[in-house]
PDB file as gemmi writes it, atoms N, CA and C in Angstrom:
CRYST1    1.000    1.000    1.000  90.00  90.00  90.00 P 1                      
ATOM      1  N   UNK A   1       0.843  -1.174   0.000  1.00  0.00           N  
ATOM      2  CA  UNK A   1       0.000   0.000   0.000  1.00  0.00           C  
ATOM      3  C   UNK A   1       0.890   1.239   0.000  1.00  0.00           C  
ATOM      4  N   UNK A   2       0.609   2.133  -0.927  1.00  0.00           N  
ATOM      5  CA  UNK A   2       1.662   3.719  -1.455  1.00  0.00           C  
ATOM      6  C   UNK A   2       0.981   4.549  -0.350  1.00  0.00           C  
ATOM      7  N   UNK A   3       1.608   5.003   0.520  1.00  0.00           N  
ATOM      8  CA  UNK A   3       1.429   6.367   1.401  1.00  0.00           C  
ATOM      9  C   UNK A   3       1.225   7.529   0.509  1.00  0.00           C  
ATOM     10  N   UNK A   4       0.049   7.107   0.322  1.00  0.00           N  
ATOM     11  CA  UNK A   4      -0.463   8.358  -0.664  1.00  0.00           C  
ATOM     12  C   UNK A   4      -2.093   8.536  -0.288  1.00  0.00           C  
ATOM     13  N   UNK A   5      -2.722   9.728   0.095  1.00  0.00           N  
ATOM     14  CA  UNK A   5      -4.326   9.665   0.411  1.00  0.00           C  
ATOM     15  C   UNK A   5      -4.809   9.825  -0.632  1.00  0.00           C  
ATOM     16  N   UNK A   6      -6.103   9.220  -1.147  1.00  0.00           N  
ATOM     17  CA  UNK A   6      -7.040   9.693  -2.173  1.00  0.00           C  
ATOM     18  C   UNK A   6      -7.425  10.576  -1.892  1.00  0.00           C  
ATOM     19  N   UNK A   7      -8.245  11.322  -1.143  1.00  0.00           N  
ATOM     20  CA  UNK A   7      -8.941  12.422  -1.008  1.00  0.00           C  
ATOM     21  C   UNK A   7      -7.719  13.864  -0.759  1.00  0.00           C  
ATOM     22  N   UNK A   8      -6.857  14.015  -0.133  1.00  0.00           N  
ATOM     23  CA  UNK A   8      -6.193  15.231   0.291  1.00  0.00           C  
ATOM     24  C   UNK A   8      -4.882  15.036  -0.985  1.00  0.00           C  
ATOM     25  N   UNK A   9      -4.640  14.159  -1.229  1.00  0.00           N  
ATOM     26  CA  UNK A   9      -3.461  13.597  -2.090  1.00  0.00           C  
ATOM     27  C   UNK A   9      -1.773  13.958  -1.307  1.00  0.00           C  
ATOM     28  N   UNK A  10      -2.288  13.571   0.182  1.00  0.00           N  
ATOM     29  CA  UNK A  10      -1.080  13.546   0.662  1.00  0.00           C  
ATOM     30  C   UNK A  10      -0.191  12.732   0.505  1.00  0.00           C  
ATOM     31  N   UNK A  11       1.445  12.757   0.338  1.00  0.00           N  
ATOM     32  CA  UNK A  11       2.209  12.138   0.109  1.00  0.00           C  
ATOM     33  C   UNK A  11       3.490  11.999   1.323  1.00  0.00           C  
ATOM     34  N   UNK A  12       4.509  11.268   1.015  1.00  0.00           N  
ATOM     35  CA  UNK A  12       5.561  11.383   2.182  1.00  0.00           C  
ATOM     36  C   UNK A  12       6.882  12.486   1.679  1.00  0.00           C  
ATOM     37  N   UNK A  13       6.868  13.454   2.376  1.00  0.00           N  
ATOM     38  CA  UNK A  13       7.613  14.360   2.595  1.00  0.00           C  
ATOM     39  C   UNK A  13       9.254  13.344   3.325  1.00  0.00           C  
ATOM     40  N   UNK A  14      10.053  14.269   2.523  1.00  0.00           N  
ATOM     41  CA  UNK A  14      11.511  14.060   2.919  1.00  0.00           C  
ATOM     42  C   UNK A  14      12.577  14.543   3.253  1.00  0.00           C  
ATOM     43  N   UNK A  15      13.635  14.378   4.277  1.00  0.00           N  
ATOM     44  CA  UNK A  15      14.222  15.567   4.696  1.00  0.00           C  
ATOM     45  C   UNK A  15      15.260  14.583   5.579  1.00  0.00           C  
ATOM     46  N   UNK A  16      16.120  15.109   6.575  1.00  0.00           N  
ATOM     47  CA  UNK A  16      16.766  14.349   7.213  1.00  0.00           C  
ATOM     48  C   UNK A  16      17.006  13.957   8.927  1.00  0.00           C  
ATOM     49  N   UNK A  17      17.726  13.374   8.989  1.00  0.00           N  
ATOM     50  CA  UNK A  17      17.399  12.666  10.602  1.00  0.00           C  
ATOM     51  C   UNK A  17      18.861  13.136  10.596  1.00  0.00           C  
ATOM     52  N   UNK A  18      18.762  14.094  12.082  1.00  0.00           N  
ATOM     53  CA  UNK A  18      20.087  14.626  12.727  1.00  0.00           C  
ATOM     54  C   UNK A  18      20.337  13.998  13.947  1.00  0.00           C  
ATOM     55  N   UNK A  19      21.293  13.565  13.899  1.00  0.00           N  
ATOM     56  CA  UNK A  19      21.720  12.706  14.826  1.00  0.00           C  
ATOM     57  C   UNK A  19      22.294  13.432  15.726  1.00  0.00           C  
ATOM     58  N   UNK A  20      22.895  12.819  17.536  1.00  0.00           N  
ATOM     59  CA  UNK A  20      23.135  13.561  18.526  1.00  0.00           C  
ATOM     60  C   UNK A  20      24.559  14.063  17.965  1.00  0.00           C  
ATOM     61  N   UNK A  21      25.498  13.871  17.323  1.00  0.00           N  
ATOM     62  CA  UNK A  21      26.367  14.525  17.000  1.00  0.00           C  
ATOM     63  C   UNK A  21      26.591  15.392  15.246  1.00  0.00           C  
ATOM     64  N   UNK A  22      25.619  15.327  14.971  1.00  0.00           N  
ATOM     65  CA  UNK A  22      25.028  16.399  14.045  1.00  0.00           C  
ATOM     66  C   UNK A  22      25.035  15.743  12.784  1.00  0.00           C  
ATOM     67  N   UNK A  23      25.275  14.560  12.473  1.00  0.00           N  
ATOM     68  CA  UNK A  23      25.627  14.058  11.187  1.00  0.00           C  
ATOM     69  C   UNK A  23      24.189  13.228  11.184  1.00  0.00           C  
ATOM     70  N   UNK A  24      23.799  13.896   9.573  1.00  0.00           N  
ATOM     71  CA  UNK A  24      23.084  13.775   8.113  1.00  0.00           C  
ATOM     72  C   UNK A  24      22.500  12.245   7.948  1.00  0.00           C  
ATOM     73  N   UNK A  25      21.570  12.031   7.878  1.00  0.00           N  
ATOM     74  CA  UNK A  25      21.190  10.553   6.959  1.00  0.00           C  
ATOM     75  C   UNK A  25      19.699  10.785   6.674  1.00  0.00           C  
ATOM     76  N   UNK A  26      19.420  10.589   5.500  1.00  0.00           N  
ATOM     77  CA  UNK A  26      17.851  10.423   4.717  1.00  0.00           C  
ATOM     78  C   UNK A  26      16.844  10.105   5.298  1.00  0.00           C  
ATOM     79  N   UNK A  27      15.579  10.502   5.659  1.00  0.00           N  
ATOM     80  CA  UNK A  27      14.922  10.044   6.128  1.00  0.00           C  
ATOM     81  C   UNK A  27      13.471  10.383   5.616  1.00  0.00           C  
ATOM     82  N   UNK A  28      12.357   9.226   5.638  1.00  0.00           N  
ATOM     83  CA  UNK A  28      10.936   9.697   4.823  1.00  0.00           C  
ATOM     84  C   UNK A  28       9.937  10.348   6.022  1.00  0.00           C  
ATOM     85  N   UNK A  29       9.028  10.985   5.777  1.00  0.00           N  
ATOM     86  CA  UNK A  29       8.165  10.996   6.670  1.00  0.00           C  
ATOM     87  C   UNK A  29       6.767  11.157   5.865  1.00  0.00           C  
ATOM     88  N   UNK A  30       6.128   9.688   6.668  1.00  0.00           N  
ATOM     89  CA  UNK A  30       5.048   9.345   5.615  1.00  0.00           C  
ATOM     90  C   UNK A  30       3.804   9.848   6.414  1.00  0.00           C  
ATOM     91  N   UNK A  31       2.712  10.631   5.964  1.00  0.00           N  
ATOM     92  CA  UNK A  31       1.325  10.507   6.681  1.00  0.00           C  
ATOM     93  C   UNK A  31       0.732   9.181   6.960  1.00  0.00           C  
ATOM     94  N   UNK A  32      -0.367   9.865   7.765  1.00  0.00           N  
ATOM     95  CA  UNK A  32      -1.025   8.572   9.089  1.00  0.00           C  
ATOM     96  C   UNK A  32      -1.869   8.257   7.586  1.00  0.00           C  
ATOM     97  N   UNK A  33      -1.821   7.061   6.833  1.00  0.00           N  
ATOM     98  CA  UNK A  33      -2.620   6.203   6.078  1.00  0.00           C  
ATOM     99  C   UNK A  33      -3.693   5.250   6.589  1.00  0.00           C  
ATOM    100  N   UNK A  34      -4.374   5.367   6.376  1.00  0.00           N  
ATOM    101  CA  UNK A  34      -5.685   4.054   6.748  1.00  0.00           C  
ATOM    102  C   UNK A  34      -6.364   3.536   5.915  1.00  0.00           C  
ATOM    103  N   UNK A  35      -6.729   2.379   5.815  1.00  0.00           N  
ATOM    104  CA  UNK A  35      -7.380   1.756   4.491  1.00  0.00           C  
ATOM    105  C   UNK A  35      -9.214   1.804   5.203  1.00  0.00           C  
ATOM    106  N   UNK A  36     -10.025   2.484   4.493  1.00  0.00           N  
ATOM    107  CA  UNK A  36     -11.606   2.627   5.340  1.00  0.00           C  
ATOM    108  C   UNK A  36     -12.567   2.287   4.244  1.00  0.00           C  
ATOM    109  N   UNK A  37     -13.539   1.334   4.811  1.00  0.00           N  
ATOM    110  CA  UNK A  37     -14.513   0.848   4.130  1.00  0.00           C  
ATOM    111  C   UNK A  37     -15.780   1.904   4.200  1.00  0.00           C  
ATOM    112  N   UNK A  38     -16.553   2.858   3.386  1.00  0.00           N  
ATOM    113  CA  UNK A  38     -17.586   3.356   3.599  1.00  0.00           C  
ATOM    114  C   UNK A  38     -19.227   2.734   2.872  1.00  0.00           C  
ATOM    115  N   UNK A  39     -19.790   2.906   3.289  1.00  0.00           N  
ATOM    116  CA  UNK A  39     -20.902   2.450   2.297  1.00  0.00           C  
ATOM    117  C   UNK A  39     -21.510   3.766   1.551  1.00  0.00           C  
ATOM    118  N   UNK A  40     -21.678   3.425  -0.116  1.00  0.00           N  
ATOM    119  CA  UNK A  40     -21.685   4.394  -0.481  1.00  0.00           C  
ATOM    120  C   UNK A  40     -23.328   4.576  -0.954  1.00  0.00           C  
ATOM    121  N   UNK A  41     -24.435   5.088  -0.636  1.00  0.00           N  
ATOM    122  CA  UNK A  41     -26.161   4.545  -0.509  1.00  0.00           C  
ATOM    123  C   UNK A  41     -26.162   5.068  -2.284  1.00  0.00           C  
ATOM    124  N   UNK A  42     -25.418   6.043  -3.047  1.00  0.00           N  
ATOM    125  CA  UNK A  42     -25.873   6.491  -4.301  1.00  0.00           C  
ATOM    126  C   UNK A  42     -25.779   5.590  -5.188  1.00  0.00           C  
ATOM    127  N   UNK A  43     -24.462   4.641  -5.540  1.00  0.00           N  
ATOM    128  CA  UNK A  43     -24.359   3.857  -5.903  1.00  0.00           C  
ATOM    129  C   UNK A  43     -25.014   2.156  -5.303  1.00  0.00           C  
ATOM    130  N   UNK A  44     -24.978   2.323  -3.734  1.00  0.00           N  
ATOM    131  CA  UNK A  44     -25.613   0.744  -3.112  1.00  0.00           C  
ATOM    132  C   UNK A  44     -24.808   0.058  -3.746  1.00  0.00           C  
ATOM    133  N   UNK A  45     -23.467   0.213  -2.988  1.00  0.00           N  
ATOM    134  CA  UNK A  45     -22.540  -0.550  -2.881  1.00  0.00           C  
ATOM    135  C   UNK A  45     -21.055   0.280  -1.573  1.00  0.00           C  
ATOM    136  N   UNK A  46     -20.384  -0.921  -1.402  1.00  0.00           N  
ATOM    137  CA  UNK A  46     -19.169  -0.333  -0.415  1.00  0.00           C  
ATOM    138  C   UNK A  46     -18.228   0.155  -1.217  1.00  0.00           C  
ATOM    139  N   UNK A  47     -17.406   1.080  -0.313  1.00  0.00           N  
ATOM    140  CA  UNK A  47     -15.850   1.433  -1.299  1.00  0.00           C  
ATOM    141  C   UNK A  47     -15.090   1.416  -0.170  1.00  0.00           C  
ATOM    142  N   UNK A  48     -14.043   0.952  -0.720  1.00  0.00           N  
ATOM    143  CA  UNK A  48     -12.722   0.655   0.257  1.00  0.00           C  
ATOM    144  C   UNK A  48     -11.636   1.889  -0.032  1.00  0.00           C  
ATOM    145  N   UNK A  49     -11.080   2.822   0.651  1.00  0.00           N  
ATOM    146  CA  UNK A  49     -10.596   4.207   0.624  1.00  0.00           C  
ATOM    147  C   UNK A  49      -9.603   4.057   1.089  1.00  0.00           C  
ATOM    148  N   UNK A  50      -8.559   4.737   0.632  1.00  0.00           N  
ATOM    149  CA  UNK A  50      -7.306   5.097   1.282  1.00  0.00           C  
ATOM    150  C   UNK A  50      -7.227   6.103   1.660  1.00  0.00           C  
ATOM    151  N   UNK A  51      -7.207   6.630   2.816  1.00  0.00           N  
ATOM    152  CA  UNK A  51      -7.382   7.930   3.530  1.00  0.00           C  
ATOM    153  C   UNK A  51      -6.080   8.404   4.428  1.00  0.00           C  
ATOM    154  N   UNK A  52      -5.701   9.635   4.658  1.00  0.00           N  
ATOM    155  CA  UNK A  52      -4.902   9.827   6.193  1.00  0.00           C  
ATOM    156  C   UNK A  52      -6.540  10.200   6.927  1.00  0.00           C  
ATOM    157  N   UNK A  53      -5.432  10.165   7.975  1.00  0.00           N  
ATOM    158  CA  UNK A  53      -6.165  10.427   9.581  1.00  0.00           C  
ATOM    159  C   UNK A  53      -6.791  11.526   8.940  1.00  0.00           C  
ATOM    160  N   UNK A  54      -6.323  12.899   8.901  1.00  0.00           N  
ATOM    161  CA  UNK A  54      -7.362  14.419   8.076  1.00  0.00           C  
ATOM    162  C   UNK A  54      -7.981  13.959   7.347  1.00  0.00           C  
ATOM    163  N   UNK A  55      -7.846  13.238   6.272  1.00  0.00           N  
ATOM    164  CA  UNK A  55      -9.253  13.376   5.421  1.00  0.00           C  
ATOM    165  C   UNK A  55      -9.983  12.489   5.923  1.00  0.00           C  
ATOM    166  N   UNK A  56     -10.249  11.115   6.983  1.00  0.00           N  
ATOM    167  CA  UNK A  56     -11.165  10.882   7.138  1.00  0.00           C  
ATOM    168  C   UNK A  56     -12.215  11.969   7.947  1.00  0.00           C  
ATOM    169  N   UNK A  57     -11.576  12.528   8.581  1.00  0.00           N  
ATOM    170  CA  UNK A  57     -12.276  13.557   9.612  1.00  0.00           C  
ATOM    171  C   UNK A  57     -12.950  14.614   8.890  1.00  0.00           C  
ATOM    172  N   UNK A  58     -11.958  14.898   7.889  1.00  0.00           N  
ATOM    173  CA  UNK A  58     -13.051  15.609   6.606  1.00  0.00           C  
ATOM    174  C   UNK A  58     -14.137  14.950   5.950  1.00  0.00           C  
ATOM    175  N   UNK A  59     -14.015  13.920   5.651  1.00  0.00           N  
ATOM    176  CA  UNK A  59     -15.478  12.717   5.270  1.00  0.00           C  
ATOM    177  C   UNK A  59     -16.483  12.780   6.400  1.00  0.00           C  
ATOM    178  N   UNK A  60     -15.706  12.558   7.711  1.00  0.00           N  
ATOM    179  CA  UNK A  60     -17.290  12.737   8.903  1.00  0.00           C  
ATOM    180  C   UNK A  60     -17.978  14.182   8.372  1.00  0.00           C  
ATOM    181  N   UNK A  61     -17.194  14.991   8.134  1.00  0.00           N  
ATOM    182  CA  UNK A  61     -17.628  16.506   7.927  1.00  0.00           C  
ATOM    183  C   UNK A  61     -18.476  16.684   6.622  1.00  0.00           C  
ATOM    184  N   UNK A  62     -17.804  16.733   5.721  1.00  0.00           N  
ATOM    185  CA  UNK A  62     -18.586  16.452   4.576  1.00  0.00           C  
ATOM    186  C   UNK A  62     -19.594  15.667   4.006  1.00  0.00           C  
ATOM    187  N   UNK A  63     -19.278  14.420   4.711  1.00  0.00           N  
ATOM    188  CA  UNK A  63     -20.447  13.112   3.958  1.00  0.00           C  
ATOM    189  C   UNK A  63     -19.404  12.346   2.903  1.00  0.00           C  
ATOM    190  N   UNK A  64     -19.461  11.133   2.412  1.00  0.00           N  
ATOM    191  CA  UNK A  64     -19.007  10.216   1.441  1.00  0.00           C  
ATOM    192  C   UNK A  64     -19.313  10.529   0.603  1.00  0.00           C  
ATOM    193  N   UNK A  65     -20.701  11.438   0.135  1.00  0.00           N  
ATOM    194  CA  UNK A  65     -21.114  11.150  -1.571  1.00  0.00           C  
ATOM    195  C   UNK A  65     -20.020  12.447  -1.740  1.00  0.00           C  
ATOM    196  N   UNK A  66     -19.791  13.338  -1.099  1.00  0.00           N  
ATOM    197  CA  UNK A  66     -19.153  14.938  -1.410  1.00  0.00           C  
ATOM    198  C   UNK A  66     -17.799  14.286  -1.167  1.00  0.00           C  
ATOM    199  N   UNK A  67     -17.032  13.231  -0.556  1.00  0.00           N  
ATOM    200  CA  UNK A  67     -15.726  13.099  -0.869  1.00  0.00           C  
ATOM    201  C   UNK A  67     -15.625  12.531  -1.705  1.00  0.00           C  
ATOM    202  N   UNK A  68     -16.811  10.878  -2.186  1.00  0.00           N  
ATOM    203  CA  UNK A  68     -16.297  10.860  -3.530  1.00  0.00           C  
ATOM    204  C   UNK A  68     -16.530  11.598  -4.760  1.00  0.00           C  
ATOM    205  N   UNK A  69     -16.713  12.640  -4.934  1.00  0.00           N  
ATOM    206  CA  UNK A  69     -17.085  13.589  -5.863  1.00  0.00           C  
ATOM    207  C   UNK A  69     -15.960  14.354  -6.002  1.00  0.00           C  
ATOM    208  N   UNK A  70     -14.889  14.479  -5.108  1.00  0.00           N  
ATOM    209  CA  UNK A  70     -13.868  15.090  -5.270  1.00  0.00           C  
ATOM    210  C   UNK A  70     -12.502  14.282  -5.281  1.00  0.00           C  
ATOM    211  N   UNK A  71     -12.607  13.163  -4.749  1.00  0.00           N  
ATOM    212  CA  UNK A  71     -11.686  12.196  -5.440  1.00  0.00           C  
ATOM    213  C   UNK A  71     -11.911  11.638  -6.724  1.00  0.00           C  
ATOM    214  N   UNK A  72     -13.020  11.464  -7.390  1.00  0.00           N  
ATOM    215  CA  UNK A  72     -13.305  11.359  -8.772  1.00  0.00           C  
ATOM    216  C   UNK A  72     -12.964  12.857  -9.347  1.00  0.00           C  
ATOM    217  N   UNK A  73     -12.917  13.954  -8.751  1.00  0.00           N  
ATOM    218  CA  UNK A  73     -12.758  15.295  -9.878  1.00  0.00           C  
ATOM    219  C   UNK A  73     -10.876  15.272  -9.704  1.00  0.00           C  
ATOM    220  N   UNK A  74     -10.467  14.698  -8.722  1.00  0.00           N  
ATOM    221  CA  UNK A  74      -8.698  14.615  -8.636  1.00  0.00           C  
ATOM    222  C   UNK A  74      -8.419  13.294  -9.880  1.00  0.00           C  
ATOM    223  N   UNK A  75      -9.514  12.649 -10.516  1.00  0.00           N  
ATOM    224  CA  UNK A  75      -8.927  11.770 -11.475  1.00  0.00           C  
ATOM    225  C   UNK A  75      -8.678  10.157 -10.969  1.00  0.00           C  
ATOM    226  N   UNK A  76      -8.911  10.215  -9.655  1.00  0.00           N  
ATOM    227  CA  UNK A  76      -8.618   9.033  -8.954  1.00  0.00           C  
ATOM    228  C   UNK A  76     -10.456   7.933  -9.507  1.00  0.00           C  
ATOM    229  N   UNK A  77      -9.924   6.704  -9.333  1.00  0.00           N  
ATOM    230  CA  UNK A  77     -10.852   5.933  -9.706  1.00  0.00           C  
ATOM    231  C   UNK A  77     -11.216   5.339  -8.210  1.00  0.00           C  
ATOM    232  N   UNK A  78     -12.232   5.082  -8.106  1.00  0.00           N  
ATOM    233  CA  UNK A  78     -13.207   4.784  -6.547  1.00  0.00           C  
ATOM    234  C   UNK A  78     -13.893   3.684  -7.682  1.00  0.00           C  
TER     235      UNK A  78                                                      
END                                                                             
């Protein structure tokens, strides 16, 4: 599973890990990913979502039919 959200299209940011004596090494930092089942009543059927932690909290807010309406307008397939 790609640390990537459907709905916000967050991705993992990169930068580095400083160690106690100051020296450099690569490091990712991925958002909180969750895989969430919603039921979707327009279609009457489930969808299985890849979300971070924020956009599900934006789905309680919004409703499912208004997030998938905007993950279908980002091009993503649901």
């Amino acid at each position: 599973m790609s640390a990537h959200c459907m709905l916000t299209g967050a991705q993992p940011g990169f930068g580095n890990q400083i160690s106690h004596s100051h020296r450099r090494s690569s490091r990712r930092f991925d958002p909180n990913i969750q895989r969430k089942r919603y039921w979707l009543p327009g279609e009457g059927r489930h969808v299985r979502l890849t979300l971070s932690a924020r956009a599900i909290k934006t789905v309680d807010t919004i409703g499912i039919e208004a997030a998938v309406a905007r993950i279908r307008a980002r091009g993503v397939k649901v």
